[in-house]
């Protein structure tokens, strides 16, 4: 894997619509490859485009080897892949194999009868001993689903329950069954034979469940105020996870040359586990998506109970991951994806006065860390969270279910809505803002989710025309990564760890050293940084490089600066 590149994530449903049905598609991506090439990204990651009932916007797949008609056709996909390769970029697919859709033929067959040869392709269990099927608490274990409610669904016909860690239309595959694993490996090989350059693997650290030899699954830790428990101890980084990933690597990737990229999405993964997963000698995955820094503002009530974030907590978390994977392993670097709210609204300041400065400050901070940076569509434009007025404005199953369950349990609707506005995934899923025109140039039809009204100011057309825009700052950061090896490979040293406003660190490779200083606040601040940088070259900054006499070393609101020096044998 080429670790010096930058990856751009596309959420096809919200990227660009080419046929006016209000839903983004492959034609829309094809039409905007110039934008991606101008940004300078090396790899495109497509969120799922496979056939799907779209219960979870494609993360519920009913046919892994065909394109959902809403997005296009296999022929169009081949055309897109050729065009991406023609422009020197790579294309990575989303691999969703912890679960399938309940409309996938495998599950339809499995559900057809307890004697089905595919029954054991999924997790079927009888009701809790002594309980009647369908009775409250009769689920085989007390596990909660990530989308509210129980993680078990009763199949009336057989009187048995099937496991779904996400929605009931996303039944979990039973990876204990070698037939399941071989079927998945064959499907992955089919896409690699078609020319794709790797996979982003959805909740891949959940595929191994802690199941007893007698098939017993343990109840989870009870959760206060919920009828369901936290079963994560039974499926986060389960007992056979490394065995499965090593087998997958052996069966799917080991015999293939070419620079293939594999990144595993791993909720709850620790630094120690990530070293094992990403150690090249263990041949599992190239890198993982860890969640620590994007869970820091989750309050005691969970993700929809936001709490203020302290910069020192962010530094402590990202610093530990830098240090933990310095010798062995490799980090992914991200603020945004299709499951997280927009970073400029969350950790920055999306007011007109500070949106550009805070977006470029946060970008500089992240992209100068050691690891592979991921840019989520619209992040390069400084797109913000959206003004969701009522629950009707939301589309995401996680948010809609949470609202329904919380209000039914007596929570105040406005309080629940406030939580969804802050952390809801739909903030990441509003259409990309290409122009200030109707529907931001996303569609000539009616968009499946409302366009953010600030597209009159925040849009690609305006950003491309403005050299000081968020777009050109991302372009320069990615260019720097391509031209300065220290950016991709240099050692990382955190500075001023206790400063609540300044995030600063150095990078060093051979005799080249960088000093990165970011004022992650709306105030003028001063930070006592190490000496010897006064006459160092300014490589990149997000504010005009003018030093007011007597204000040397003063950082203006959201200012970010990267200095470079060569230091002989210092
Ligand atoms: O996300 C897994 C995941 O961790 C999030 O869903 C998370 O649980 C949720 O946002 C609560 O914070 C992956 C995909 O990225 C997501 O879009 C899918 O919904 C999910 O898996 C199921 O496939
Ligand atoms: Ca369309």
XYZ file of C-alpha atoms and ligand atoms in Angstrom:
594
model
C 0.000 0.000 0.000
C 1.285 3.497 -0.858
C 1.204 5.267 2.512
C 2.015 8.693 1.119
C -1.381 9.209 -0.487
C -4.582 10.984 0.508
C -8.004 9.330 0.251
C -11.294 11.026 -0.686
C -14.547 9.468 0.492
C -17.614 9.701 -1.755
C -21.119 9.056 -0.375
C -22.702 8.483 -3.786
C -26.287 9.194 -2.712
C -25.291 12.793 -1.846
C -22.387 13.513 -4.231
C -23.950 14.479 -7.590
C -27.126 13.470 -9.473
C -26.836 13.020 -13.239
C -30.399 11.989 -14.148
C -32.568 14.371 -12.141
C -34.145 11.831 -9.773
C -32.713 13.671 -6.768
C -30.356 10.806 -5.852
C -26.611 10.999 -6.498
C -25.210 8.376 -8.864
C -22.198 7.067 -10.810
C -22.870 9.504 -13.644
C -22.566 12.342 -11.136
C -19.197 11.065 -9.919
C -17.947 10.695 -13.498
C -18.984 14.288 -14.175
C -16.931 15.629 -11.257
C -13.637 13.770 -11.578
C -11.985 17.076 -12.571
C -12.801 18.433 -9.114
C -11.163 15.431 -7.442
C -8.132 15.506 -9.722
C -7.686 19.242 -9.080
C -7.797 18.550 -5.336
C -4.935 16.100 -5.885
C -6.321 13.093 -4.006
C -4.807 9.686 -4.788
C -7.560 7.253 -3.857
C -11.364 7.420 -4.030
C -13.400 5.385 -1.531
C -16.994 4.819 -2.597
C -19.555 4.119 0.088
C -21.808 1.199 -0.987
C -23.314 1.322 -4.505
C -24.487 -2.317 -4.553
C -28.102 -3.506 -4.904
C -29.843 -2.652 -1.657
C -33.320 -1.923 -0.259
C -31.523 1.173 1.150
C -32.802 0.588 4.689
C -29.422 1.961 5.894
C -28.551 3.768 2.659
C -26.763 0.855 1.056
C -25.072 -0.647 4.125
C -27.706 -3.374 3.740
C -26.711 -5.264 0.607
C -28.979 -7.665 -1.313
C -26.528 -8.369 -4.185
C -22.804 -7.811 -3.726
C -21.970 -8.231 -7.409
C -24.316 -5.746 -9.032
C -24.897 -1.984 -8.897
C -28.156 -0.632 -7.471
C -30.156 0.822 -10.413
C -30.499 4.072 -8.431
C -26.720 4.470 -8.791
C -26.202 3.016 -12.275
C -25.009 -0.171 -13.942
C -21.939 -2.433 -13.901
C -21.037 -1.072 -17.337
C -21.171 2.489 -15.955
C -19.074 1.332 -12.995
C -16.413 -0.066 -15.363
C -16.438 3.231 -17.231
C -15.960 5.138 -13.986
C -13.160 2.816 -12.835
C -11.349 3.251 -16.160
C -11.731 7.032 -15.951
C -10.412 7.119 -12.384
C -7.410 4.975 -13.331
C -6.946 7.095 -16.448
C -6.444 10.084 -14.180
C -3.859 8.269 -12.065
C -6.187 7.731 -9.117
C -7.277 4.490 -7.439
C -10.762 3.342 -6.432
C -11.597 1.479 -3.226
C -14.969 -0.193 -2.614
C -16.922 -0.501 0.643
C -17.033 -4.115 1.907
C -20.076 -4.712 4.134
C -19.842 -8.323 5.278
C -20.643 -8.275 8.991
C -24.223 -8.381 7.795
C -26.234 -8.583 4.597
C -29.686 -7.260 3.725
C -32.572 -9.477 4.845
C -33.481 -9.438 1.126
C -30.174 -11.046 0.124
C -30.784 -14.559 -1.342
C -28.486 -16.005 1.346
C -30.807 -14.760 4.094
C -33.989 -15.530 2.186
C -32.730 -19.104 1.912
C -31.547 -19.180 5.524
C -34.917 -17.938 6.783
C -36.890 -20.351 4.600
C -36.666 -23.177 7.149
C -34.704 -24.284 10.226
C -33.399 -27.146 8.043
C -32.177 -24.804 5.311
C -28.579 -25.604 4.297
C -27.936 -21.875 4.809
C -29.539 -21.701 8.259
C -26.102 -21.556 9.848
C -25.004 -18.726 7.579
C -26.657 -16.401 10.084
C -27.204 -16.369 13.857
C -30.496 -18.129 14.678
C -31.406 -18.885 18.259
C -34.460 -20.151 20.172
C -36.090 -17.789 22.712
C -34.411 -17.363 26.113
C -35.007 -20.606 28.077
C -38.374 -20.551 29.871
C -39.640 -17.635 27.799
C -42.280 -17.681 25.065
C -41.208 -16.377 21.647
C -42.219 -12.742 21.306
C -42.516 -12.087 25.025
C -40.626 -9.055 26.354
C -37.147 -10.194 27.321
C -37.407 -13.487 25.439
C -34.621 -12.451 23.074
C -31.728 -14.964 23.231
C -29.414 -12.284 24.711
C -30.095 -8.799 26.088
C -27.959 -7.079 23.432
C -29.070 -3.669 22.110
C -29.000 -2.826 18.399
C -26.901 0.229 17.336
C -30.111 1.592 15.832
C -32.193 1.341 19.062
C -34.263 -1.619 20.247
C -33.138 -5.225 20.635
C -30.442 -6.868 18.469
C -32.683 -9.896 17.892
C -35.717 -10.172 15.571
C -38.304 -12.920 15.927
C -39.129 -14.966 12.841
C -42.735 -15.935 13.535
C -42.637 -18.865 11.081
C -39.891 -20.743 12.907
C -40.357 -19.212 16.353
C -36.634 -18.464 16.330
C -34.783 -15.139 16.524
C -32.015 -13.902 14.234
C -29.211 -11.505 15.275
C -28.876 -7.999 13.811
C -26.410 -5.640 15.518
C -27.798 -2.888 13.276
C -31.320 -2.790 11.780
C -33.624 -5.847 11.517
C -33.020 -5.585 7.750
C -29.284 -6.132 8.394
C -28.974 -9.725 9.740
C -25.443 -10.590 10.904
C -23.519 -13.207 8.942
C -22.115 -16.145 10.918
C -18.384 -16.011 10.211
C -17.872 -19.156 12.283
C -19.187 -20.960 9.174
C -16.314 -21.462 6.682
C -18.790 -21.495 3.763
C -19.724 -17.913 4.646
C -16.080 -16.850 4.689
C -15.310 -18.543 1.371
C -18.351 -16.915 -0.247
C -17.177 -13.492 0.940
C -13.595 -14.092 -0.266
C -14.880 -15.151 -3.700
C -16.972 -11.970 -3.936
C -13.962 -9.794 -2.965
C -11.849 -11.568 -5.598
C -14.522 -10.860 -8.198
C -14.219 -7.097 -7.583
C -10.401 -7.203 -7.526
C -10.461 -9.093 -10.827
C -12.621 -6.224 -12.126
C -9.782 -3.837 -11.256
C -10.745 -2.185 -7.967
C -7.807 -1.202 -5.764
C -8.924 -2.373 -2.350
C -11.619 -2.204 0.312
C -12.825 -0.134 3.204
C -14.243 -2.803 5.497
C -17.423 -1.956 7.405
C -17.465 -2.804 11.158
C -14.993 -5.551 10.321
C -13.962 -6.017 13.970
C -17.496 -7.219 14.753
C -17.439 -10.364 12.562
C -16.101 -12.676 15.307
C -18.646 -13.253 18.059
C -17.642 -14.763 21.426
C -19.721 -17.953 21.129
C -19.411 -20.960 23.451
C -18.763 -24.463 22.034
C -22.448 -25.179 22.737
C -23.381 -22.104 20.727
C -24.068 -20.065 23.852
C -23.888 -16.286 23.567
C -23.468 -14.293 26.792
C -25.739 -11.495 27.952
C -24.157 -8.037 27.930
C -23.583 -5.514 30.727
C -26.964 -4.026 31.716
C -27.407 -0.376 30.672
C -29.158 1.940 33.114
C -32.516 3.195 31.813
C -32.563 0.672 28.948
C -34.276 -2.712 28.746
C -31.264 -3.853 26.697
C -27.630 -4.409 27.599
C -24.297 -3.625 25.937
C -23.222 -6.811 24.176
C -20.049 -5.278 22.731
C -17.818 -7.452 24.921
C -19.098 -10.405 22.875
C -18.467 -8.958 19.401
C -15.926 -6.112 19.453
C -12.582 -7.665 18.434
C -13.924 -11.175 19.138
C -11.813 -14.300 19.817
C -11.176 -15.242 16.143
C -10.913 -11.760 14.616
C -7.178 -11.958 13.839
C -7.542 -15.488 12.490
C -10.329 -14.367 10.146
C -8.451 -11.293 8.890
C -5.271 -13.279 8.321
C -7.253 -15.938 6.447
C -8.948 -13.229 4.370
C -5.574 -11.673 3.533
C -4.187 -15.079 2.576
C -7.158 -16.062 0.460
C -7.880 -12.714 -1.208
C -4.822 -10.440 -1.275
C -1.604 -12.400 -0.709
C -1.382 -13.721 -4.291
C -2.182 -10.409 -5.906
C 0.460 -7.858 -6.812
C -0.222 -4.180 -7.144
C -0.737 -1.656 -4.415
C -4.041 -2.725 -2.853
C -5.470 -0.711 0.056
C -7.351 -2.240 2.983
C -8.755 -0.171 5.855
C -10.868 -1.721 8.586
C -13.605 0.336 10.302
C -13.296 -0.756 13.915
C -15.562 0.808 16.547
C -14.089 0.330 20.003
C -10.635 -0.757 18.794
C -7.717 0.070 21.129
C -4.198 1.232 20.260
C -2.812 -2.114 21.344
C -5.227 -4.051 19.105
C -4.583 -1.635 16.208
C -0.861 -2.437 16.354
C -1.756 -6.116 15.863
C -4.253 -5.380 13.071
C -1.914 -3.064 11.113
C 1.484 -4.695 11.690
C 2.538 -5.560 8.089
C 4.246 -8.697 9.394
C 0.845 -10.034 10.522
C -0.819 -9.406 7.095
C -4.259 -8.389 8.341
C -5.168 -4.825 7.208
C -3.151 -1.731 6.251
C -4.888 0.600 8.698
C -7.992 0.942 10.856
C -10.592 3.617 11.521
C -10.636 4.090 15.288
C -13.366 6.174 16.982
C -11.781 7.606 20.106
C -11.414 11.220 18.915
C -14.912 11.274 17.418
C -16.514 9.918 20.598
C -14.880 12.462 22.953
C -17.895 14.800 22.908
C -20.371 11.984 23.607
C -21.966 12.567 27.019
C -23.155 9.980 29.577
C -26.391 9.626 27.541
C -24.447 8.546 24.469
C -23.759 10.160 21.106
C -26.974 12.224 21.115
C -26.121 13.682 24.534
C -23.245 15.940 23.451
C -20.848 17.469 25.981
C -18.260 20.246 25.580
C -14.955 19.091 24.123
C -11.547 20.042 25.566
C -8.626 20.377 23.147
C -6.362 18.651 25.652
C -8.588 15.553 25.381
C -8.237 15.584 21.585
C -4.463 15.994 21.888
C -4.212 13.227 24.455
C -6.164 10.835 22.216
C -4.545 11.611 18.855
C -1.125 11.874 20.549
C -1.501 8.372 22.036
C -2.415 6.915 18.632
C 0.576 8.655 17.023
C 2.910 7.285 19.687
C 1.288 3.824 19.822
C 1.669 3.181 16.085
C 5.001 4.975 15.629
C 7.160 1.837 15.535
C 4.687 -0.718 14.136
C 1.399 -0.191 12.338
C -0.171 2.762 10.590
C -2.831 5.335 11.414
C -5.760 6.591 9.380
C -6.480 10.316 9.923
C -10.066 11.613 9.683
C -12.396 14.203 11.136
C -15.330 13.426 8.868
C -17.176 10.589 7.184
C -20.826 9.714 6.415
C -21.432 8.809 10.103
C -19.983 11.961 11.707
C -21.266 15.559 11.832
C -19.272 18.203 9.977
C -16.004 19.008 11.840
C -16.084 22.763 11.177
C -19.406 22.936 13.069
C -18.350 20.375 15.709
C -14.745 21.263 16.614
C -14.413 24.562 14.686
C -16.568 27.676 14.257
C -18.927 27.620 11.257
C -19.937 31.277 11.609
C -19.236 33.345 8.438
C -16.412 35.154 10.270
C -14.494 32.001 11.207
C -15.690 29.153 8.947
C -12.766 29.267 6.478
C -10.089 29.875 9.120
C -11.325 27.140 11.465
C -11.855 24.640 8.624
C -8.314 25.195 7.313
C -6.879 25.167 10.838
C -8.435 21.768 11.602
C -7.355 20.458 8.184
C -3.733 21.540 8.705
C -3.676 19.982 12.154
C -4.967 16.620 10.934
C -3.079 16.351 7.613
C 0.301 17.015 9.228
C -0.082 14.040 11.581
C 1.601 10.755 10.693
C -0.834 8.496 8.822
C -3.130 8.420 5.803
C -5.568 11.370 5.657
C -9.182 10.904 4.557
C -11.147 13.821 3.107
C -14.938 13.374 3.215
C -16.917 14.906 0.361
C -17.686 18.569 1.076
C -15.016 18.793 3.786
C -12.731 20.358 1.155
C -15.373 23.079 0.741
C -15.792 23.708 4.473
C -19.391 22.426 4.368
C -21.210 22.780 7.694
C -23.887 20.966 9.662
C -27.379 21.576 8.325
C -30.354 23.418 9.914
C -32.698 20.484 10.570
C -35.960 21.994 11.774
C -38.098 18.967 12.685
C -37.816 15.192 12.794
C -39.373 15.174 9.330
C -36.141 16.674 7.998
C -34.124 13.638 9.068
C -33.645 10.541 6.888
C -31.050 8.426 8.741
C -32.433 5.223 10.307
C -30.190 5.698 13.382
C -31.557 9.193 14.069
C -35.195 8.427 13.223
C -35.179 5.292 15.387
C -33.435 7.072 18.259
C -36.036 9.854 18.200
C -38.940 7.391 18.157
C -37.544 5.250 20.983
C -36.407 8.187 23.152
C -39.702 10.084 22.878
C -41.677 6.876 23.478
C -39.588 6.381 26.622
C -40.633 9.866 27.806
C -37.748 12.062 26.661
C -38.524 15.685 25.726
C -38.838 15.824 21.919
C -37.020 19.164 21.590
C -34.089 17.892 23.680
C -33.842 14.774 21.538
C -33.986 16.893 18.376
C -31.194 19.112 19.710
C -29.022 16.016 20.107
C -29.792 14.873 16.567
C -29.005 18.335 15.185
C -25.591 18.179 16.880
C -24.457 14.607 16.177
C -26.912 13.194 13.668
C -25.353 11.437 10.651
C -27.605 13.368 8.236
C -25.350 16.390 8.862
C -22.796 14.592 6.683
C -25.341 13.488 4.111
C -26.807 16.724 2.743
C -25.992 17.104 -0.967
C -22.558 18.349 -1.988
C -22.741 22.050 -2.774
C -21.346 22.511 -6.282
C -22.799 25.966 -7.089
C -24.850 28.774 -5.545
C -27.626 27.837 -8.008
C -30.818 25.810 -7.505
C -30.229 22.780 -5.278
C -26.562 23.795 -5.235
C -26.142 22.202 -8.679
C -26.575 18.757 -7.078
C -29.717 17.842 -9.008
C -32.255 19.232 -11.442
C -34.877 17.222 -9.533
C -35.952 17.146 -5.878
C -33.037 16.121 -3.629
C -33.659 13.053 -1.398
C -32.562 15.228 1.558
C -32.617 19.035 1.725
C -29.655 21.033 0.437
C -28.006 23.258 3.071
C -29.272 26.814 2.431
C -25.777 28.235 2.947
C -24.811 26.915 -0.507
C -25.220 30.480 -1.731
C -21.809 31.102 -0.102
C -20.425 27.621 0.553
C -19.978 25.930 -2.840
C -17.276 24.437 -5.072
C -17.597 27.062 -7.812
C -16.846 29.925 -5.399
C -14.132 27.932 -3.609
C -12.299 27.011 -6.815
C -12.288 30.706 -7.840
C -10.926 31.928 -4.491
C -7.219 31.140 -3.881
C -7.726 31.614 -0.103
C -10.609 29.131 0.032
C -10.841 25.921 2.043
C -10.554 23.994 -1.283
C -7.175 25.445 -2.214
C -5.877 24.974 1.321
C -6.725 21.229 1.118
C -5.103 21.138 -2.340
C -1.914 22.666 -0.903
C -1.892 20.265 2.076
C -2.196 17.257 -0.234
C 0.488 18.698 -2.536
C 2.775 19.109 0.486
C 2.218 15.433 1.353
C 3.307 14.525 -2.174
C 6.389 16.748 -2.211
C 7.712 16.625 1.393
C 8.461 13.029 2.524
C 8.645 14.207 6.134
C 4.864 14.804 6.039
C 4.068 11.148 5.346
C 6.991 9.487 7.089
C 8.431 11.844 9.740
C 8.456 11.056 13.460
C 5.821 12.841 15.511
C 6.475 14.789 18.742
C 3.607 16.513 20.579
C 4.287 19.965 22.078
C 2.382 21.990 24.730
C 0.076 19.008 25.575
C -1.664 20.955 28.364
C -2.466 24.070 26.340
C -6.268 24.317 25.956
C -6.090 26.410 22.758
C -2.862 25.590 20.904
C -2.231 22.243 19.174
C 1.471 22.079 18.228
C 3.897 19.351 17.308
C 7.026 18.633 15.284
C 7.681 16.110 12.537
C 11.199 14.958 11.704
C 12.674 12.834 8.901
C 16.441 12.807 8.591
C 17.586 16.412 8.835
C 14.264 17.878 7.777
C 12.038 19.078 10.584
C 8.606 20.687 10.574
C 6.949 22.727 13.319
C 3.146 22.716 13.149
C 1.321 25.314 15.261
C -2.467 25.616 15.303
C -4.603 27.992 17.377
C -7.762 25.910 17.782
C -9.739 28.801 19.276
C -11.372 32.086 18.354
C -8.970 34.117 20.531
C -5.515 35.613 20.010
C -3.136 33.321 21.894
C 0.538 32.964 22.560
C 2.274 29.619 23.085
C 5.829 29.218 24.392
C 7.193 27.073 21.587
C 10.748 25.740 21.306
C 13.325 28.249 20.022
C 15.290 28.129 16.807
C 12.343 28.493 14.440
C 12.346 32.280 14.089
C 13.867 32.306 10.626
C 12.450 28.977 9.524
C 10.642 28.914 6.169
C 6.835 29.081 6.349
C 5.702 26.103 4.267
C 1.952 26.637 4.584
C -0.292 28.923 6.602
C -3.973 29.745 6.563
C -3.651 33.474 7.200
C -1.728 36.227 5.386
C 1.891 35.945 6.598
C 2.196 39.418 8.111
C 3.844 39.791 11.557
C 2.729 42.885 13.451
C 5.756 44.375 15.284
C 5.580 43.465 19.000
C 3.165 40.670 18.206
C 5.796 38.104 17.216
C 4.623 34.619 18.171
C 1.043 35.783 18.614
C -1.389 33.423 16.966
C -4.588 34.940 15.603
C -7.958 33.120 15.881
C -7.807 29.694 14.178
C -4.356 30.451 12.768
C -2.349 27.466 11.522
C 1.292 27.601 10.461
C 3.736 24.954 9.269
C 7.429 25.871 9.372
C 10.299 23.879 7.848
C 13.972 23.816 8.743
C 16.880 21.536 7.996
C 18.884 20.832 11.068
C 22.319 19.236 10.415
C 23.114 16.874 13.245
C 20.979 18.666 15.838
O -20.790 2.251 10.929
C -20.583 1.595 12.116
C -20.652 2.522 13.209
O -19.876 2.486 14.079
C -21.663 3.555 13.160
O -22.803 3.136 12.643
C -21.975 3.887 14.529
O -22.450 2.768 15.156
C -23.099 4.794 14.595
O -22.918 5.888 13.829
C -23.230 5.082 16.004
O -22.270 5.992 16.314
C -20.788 1.457 9.773
C -21.141 2.353 8.612
O -20.147 3.336 8.487
C -22.491 2.945 8.913
O -22.862 3.902 7.948
C -23.509 1.818 8.937
O -24.731 2.337 9.334
C -23.070 0.736 9.924
O -21.699 0.404 9.845
C -23.807 -0.549 9.613
O -23.384 -1.036 8.362
Ca -29.668 10.051 -9.876
